[in-house]
Structure formats: C-alpha cells, structure tokens
Amino acid sequence: MIGISNIIFLIVAAIGIGLFVWQIRKIRKNVLMGRDLVLEDNPSERINKTLLVAFGQQKMFKRMLPAILHLFVYVGFLVINIEVLEILIDGIFGTHRVLGFMGPVYDGLMAVNEILAALVIIACVMFLWRRNVTRVPRLATGVEMRAWPRMDANVILITEIVLMFALFAFNIADLKLAELNGQELAGAFPVSQLFVNAFGSDAGTLATIASVGWWIHIIGILAFMNYLPSSKHFHIIMAFPNVYYSKLVPKGKFTTNPAITHEIKAMLDPSYQPPAPEVDAEGNPVMQRFGAKDVEDLTWKQLMDAYTCTECGRCTSVCPANITGKLLSPRKIVMDTRDRMEEKGEHPAIFRPNHYKEMGVERVETTEEKTLLRGYITPEELWACTTCNACVESCPVNIDQLSTIMDLRRYLVLEESAAPASLNAMFTNIENNGAPWAFPASDRFNWADELYLPSKN
Amino acid sequence: MEVNKKLIKVPTMAEMAANGQEPEVLFWVGCAGSFDDRYKRVTRAFVQILEHVGIKYAVLGTEESCTGEPAKRAGNEFLFQMQALTNIEVLNAYNIKKIVTACPHCFNTIKNEYPDLGGNYEVIHHSTFLQQLINEGKVHVQGGEAFKGQRITYHDSCYLGRANDIYEAPRDVLAALDADLVEMKRVRANGLCCGAGGAQMFKEPEPGRKDINVERTEEALATLGKGKGVIATACPFCMVMMSDGVKNKEQEENVKVFDIAELIAQAEGLTK
Ligand code: SF4
Ligand code: SF4
C-alpha cells in the first residue's frame, strides 16, 4: 500500500543519495588532481591483502581492546546493513518487514542484529570514554587533533548510538504492537524482548514510536552517509580501495625518478638517447617538479591515503621522532594533505580543515604560502623523519605516510637546495670522496692492513 | 697447543679479474665499514670469519663508493642515482652476481633500489649469511662458553626489519651463542629506530625532549637490568647510536655494544 509517507520517503532518499553522489564526485576530482601512477600489477596479491587487512582487520589486532570494540562496530555495520535494505524496501513499497518470509533465517538475522546493535552501543560508549575521559594520548593529543577532528569523532560515535537506540525503539514498539494485536511478529528480538513494556500499551503511542524510530533510523542513515565525506569516518568506504592499491614492494624500496635517470645517463654517456619528454594537449613538454611542493605533485594514491586516514594516531604514537618530542607527526602529514587538497580543490559539504595559523599553534611555523609545503607542513617536521617505516607498519589502513614525507623532502633538496647545512656537507663529501664523511677515497681500503687470523697447529 | 697468526691478504676484485677468477661472493664493505673506526672492527671480524670458513670472496677496495643511500634518504635523488649508476657500472663490469654486506642501508639500497637502474644481484645481509654458515655447520661457535649466562638484547635495525622483513636471522645467530637472550619492549615490526636512519646520522636532531638513541638505549638498559650485558646490533648506524646512548647513560663499564659478526668471531676464537 503506497501512501503519502512512501512518497516522502522516496523524496528524502533521493535527496540523500543524490547529495552523496555529488560529494563523492568532488572527492574523486580532488584525488585525480594527483600525478598519474599505474597500480595494476599482481591483482591476486592485492585482493589477498584487501581481504586480510581491510575485511579481516588484520592490523587492528596489534592492540586488542580497540580491535575488539572496533570489530563489534564493524561487524555491526555490515550486518545491520541487511536490515537497512529491508527498511529501504519497506519505505518504498509500504511493506512491513518484507524479509519476514524467510522464517527462521530472518529470526536468526534479527537476533544477531539486536545483539550486535547492543554491542555497538557498548563499544561506542567505551570509545567516547577513551576519547573524552581517559583521553588515550594518541586520540587526544597533537596539534592536528584540534576542534574539527575531535568533534568529528564524537559526532560519529553519538550518531551511532542514537541510530542503534532508534532501531531498538522501532523493534520494541513493533513487538508490543504485535502482542496487543495478538499477532506473531516475524523475527526474534532477544534484546527488545527484555524491554517490551518500556513504552506502555497504548496502541497509538506505540505506532508513533515505531514510526518515529523507523524515520530516525532511515534519515539518520542518509544524513550519516552525507556526513562521511567530511569525516575521518570516510575510511569505512576508502579503506577497501586504499588497501587494494597499497605498496607491494619491500617497505625499504623508495621510488626512483626516471626523468633523473635519463638526465644522468645522458651526462655519463653523451651518445645516450633519452626518450622524448612527455607533452601536454598542446604539444608543449610537461615540466615536472622534482619532488612535491603541493598536492598536485603527489600521486593520486598519496591523495587517496589522505581520504582514508582514520586519524587514529597509531602512526604518530610509534613514530620515534614524535615519541621523543620532535615536531613531526605522521598523522599530521596525512591530515594536512587532505586539508590542503580540499582548500585547493573542492570540499565536501561540512568539512572544516585545520588552519594552524588561525589556531595560533605554537611551534608549527607555517607561512602564508598557499601550498602544502610551508603553508601546512614545515621543513622542521620533514627533517625529523628517520624513514624508519614504523608509521607505515602501524597504519591499519595501509597508508604510506613516509612516501609523502620523502617527496616533500625531495622538493626541498632538488628544487630549493634547502637541506640543512650538515646534509649539504654530506652531499659534497659523497660527490668528492665517494663517502658521506670527509675521508679520501684512497683510504677506503685501509681497514684491511695488518689483519690476522689465528691458526692453531 | 700454540696459537699462530696468519696475515690475511684481503683479495680485491681487480686482482681476481686480472687472474681470470670470480669470487663466490662480493663483500660490500660500505662507507661506515671502511671509515668508521668502530665499524672497521666489524668489517675485520667479518673478513676473519670469511677466511676461517674458506669462502672465496673479494672486495672492491678503493673501487667501492658510497651506494648513495644517505643522499637518497635526504631527498637528493640526483646524487643518489649518480652514485648508483656509477657503482652499477663497476659491479656489472666485474660480472658480480652475489653480494654480502654488513650494512642494512647498503643492503636495502642495492637489493631494492639498484634493480630499477640496471643493477640486479643476489644481495644478502651478513646476518642471513652468518645464519647460513651456522646452519651448515661451517661455524661451530666452540668458544660459546664466553657468553654463557650473559644477557644479550638485540636491537632491530629498521632497514633490516620493517624495511625487509628480516627479524629472525640475527636472532638465530645470537641463539648459537648460548647466551641469555632477552627482548626489549619494542621489538621486531614494532622495534624503535635508533635515530640514525633517513640521513639523520649526518645532522643534528631536530629540537625535542630527548634524542631518539637515548630513548632506545634506556629501553635496552631496562631490559638488560643490573650487571653486565650486551646490546647486539647488525647495522653500523645502530652501533654508533647505541654506543653513544650507553655513553650518555655512563654505562660503558657494564654494557657493551657489539655487532653480531663480532660476537661470532669472538665465540669462534678468531679475535684475541
Ligand atoms: S618513518 Fe618517519 S614519520 Fe614514520 S614513524 Fe619513522 S620517523 Fe616517524
Ligand atoms: S595514517 Fe594510518 S595510522 Fe596514522 S592516523 Fe591515519 S589511519 Fe591512523
């Protein structure tokens, strides 16, 4: 029976989904600002990784408590989506619990749903506790964790709790209504059963509660979906492609710039023929920057990383530079990349970037330059990195913070010759002596003088 | 039983090639191994082991040059490739197939970054190499008694561990010593950097609360507890950083920093 409420539902759903598609297109456009990169090799290894790290949450289990709580929310999200599907169908066609025909399967589904929903509430409350009361350091500290990121996390957690309560309200009222009508409601509701008398037994009130619960749930989901692109919570979508496209070679292997290779080969051997330079649409050679100064100098994968970050701070909490009080925070590098991308390109509906200057953050001495380098990330941060890969190892969604740090460093050195003086001295030593220290190359073999081996006879 | 000393004449590639010979393995010494006074001792210990087991090896001697690793990590891709292409030319001219090195930074660069530039070799870190020698029974560690009851803790090098997933080889080598191996709080994939990688070795650290090597040394000292102990490393940079850290904590009397090659050479009675 299709009535006015179904038409309203359709309109609301269409607006919600349309808005979401529009936001996703913006993000796609931002990511495509980045340099080209082909990552199509080894699909089977990539799928494997995605199954393990993204679906299987492999890297989360380095820390047990958050891993388990997160698992509740994650599995809850997946399973409860089935109920959302039902809600959508009911909403469009005016049916009621349309999947009820599945009998015992439906019973099981609803039961699992309810238990998960309860666990989600518990997990979210504990997450709120960890963020706001015990203030787990990696979640509560760091210049990058100011107003928006902190509010964002709380908004998400509270929304999830409200959504789960709405689900329960709907189930409880529905259950009681069925009982009053002497009907058997399809499904099993182990949690709602306990509260079946919570709302009294006035049929009118119950019907209202059921429908308010239902509407809150569905509008909540649509709103949530449109909030995602502005939030760290976007990782629930991005984690999967991001892990799929993650680095497959050893972590110690840094990228090689082929343009430089051609230049050097031509220097060493005048007969060397470098390939013709790339040309743009008008046939002019493309001048590529060495290294990265701004977001368009990074690859689309590095930009995708920025949209995947969950702001969990696992990277920062294992970073040796950060642990010992240096300015560097790998999470900040990733979050800054996102902020700059959205400043330069388009931004989703409600996202609010960090502006260190406006926030008056001491020590992060950004400039007015409208670039990622210096406008957001300072050379001091970049030079503090030991390239130890601890951040890369720790990231649950396979973000490569180090590659961005390295590309920014390369820009400083190759385009601006702005390395610290002692590093410039090291470069000169390598050039002149073939060693980072000022020792003559002719002394290189001195260690072998007067070396003996004891021989027993 | 009288102990004699035999002078080692370290063979170079140039000599070998002149004699129309090829070594089984090229020992890539690296800049630290060639010039750093402390790490020269590791180079010498490793050569003593090579001589002791009778492997046909050679070094490049004065023909070796920096791999370019520190330049690359500092962002100077140009200088890196300059070094790399020159080194590859030398290595390829000698038809090198297999390389062993005691430096994880050289190891990582030659193994992972040289292939893109035309340098393809089988590259082995000395920890893996030593592990193989022990497994094959070529090194017996008869003098293992020397370490009996001593506490040894191994510090993971980032460029061996996280960068290349080598966690067990150095531990297996230490296990042969019959010492008391103790693990630090942050180990293997979670190991804490010594603070020297990424060209930090060649500059002052950025301002902060503490230096990274001090943090890591504190962790090592806490693990070793009171009394004498050894911090084992498998990287020249870690060696410098941990030694400085021990000095900073005024523990040089109790705690020594050794490379795993030195420990094996000592246990094998190759050094005095
Ligand atoms: S690679 Fe750099 S940013 Fe990442 S943990 Fe190590 S020092 Fe920190
Ligand atoms: S980069 Fe990875 S580890 Fe770091 S905060 Fe983001 S999601 Fe967490």
Coordinates of N, CA and C and ligand atoms in Angstrom, one line a residue, chain A residues 308-316 331 334 394-397 399 401, ligand 2:
Chain A
T308 N 41.6 8.4 3.4 CA 41.4 7.1 4.1 C 41.7 7.2 5.6
C309 N 42.5 8.2 5.9 CA 43.0 8.2 7.3 C 41.9 8.3 8.3
T310 N 42.0 7.4 9.3 CA 41.0 7.4 10.4 C 41.4 8.2 11.6
E311 N 42.5 8.9 11.4 CA 43.0 9.8 12.5 C 43.2 9.1 13.8
C312 N 43.5 7.8 13.7 CA 43.7 7.0 14.9 C 45.0 7.3 15.6
G313 N 45.9 7.9 15.0 CA 47.2 8.2 15.6 C 48.1 7.1 16.0
R314 N 47.8 5.9 15.4 CA 48.7 4.8 15.7 C 50.1 5.1 15.1
C315 N 50.1 5.7 13.9 CA 51.4 6.1 13.3 C 52.2 7.0 14.2
T316 N 51.5 8.1 14.7 CA 52.2 9.1 15.5 C 52.7 8.5 16.8
R331 N 50.6 11.5 11.3 CA 49.2 11.7 11.1 C 49.0 13.1 10.6
V334 N 49.4 13.5 6.9 CA 48.3 12.9 6.1 C 47.1 13.9 6.2
S394 N 52.4 0.6 11.2 CA 51.3 0.6 12.2 C 50.0 0.9 11.6
C395 N 49.9 1.5 10.4 CA 48.7 2.0 9.9 C 47.7 0.9 9.6
P396 N 46.5 0.9 10.2 CA 45.5 -0.2 10.0 C 44.9 -0.1 8.6
V397 N 45.1 1.0 7.8 CA 44.5 1.0 6.5 C 45.6 1.2 5.4
I399 N 48.3 3.2 4.9 CA 48.6 4.5 4.4 C 50.2 4.5 4.4
Q401 N 52.6 7.1 4.8 CA 52.9 8.4 5.2 C 54.3 8.8 4.8
Ligands
SF4_2 S1 47.8 7.5 8.8 FE1 47.0 5.5 9.4 S2 47.8 5.1 11.5 FE2 48.1 7.3 11.0 S3 46.3 8.2 11.9 FE3 45.8 7.8 9.8 S4 44.8 5.8 9.8 FE4 45.8 6.0 11.7

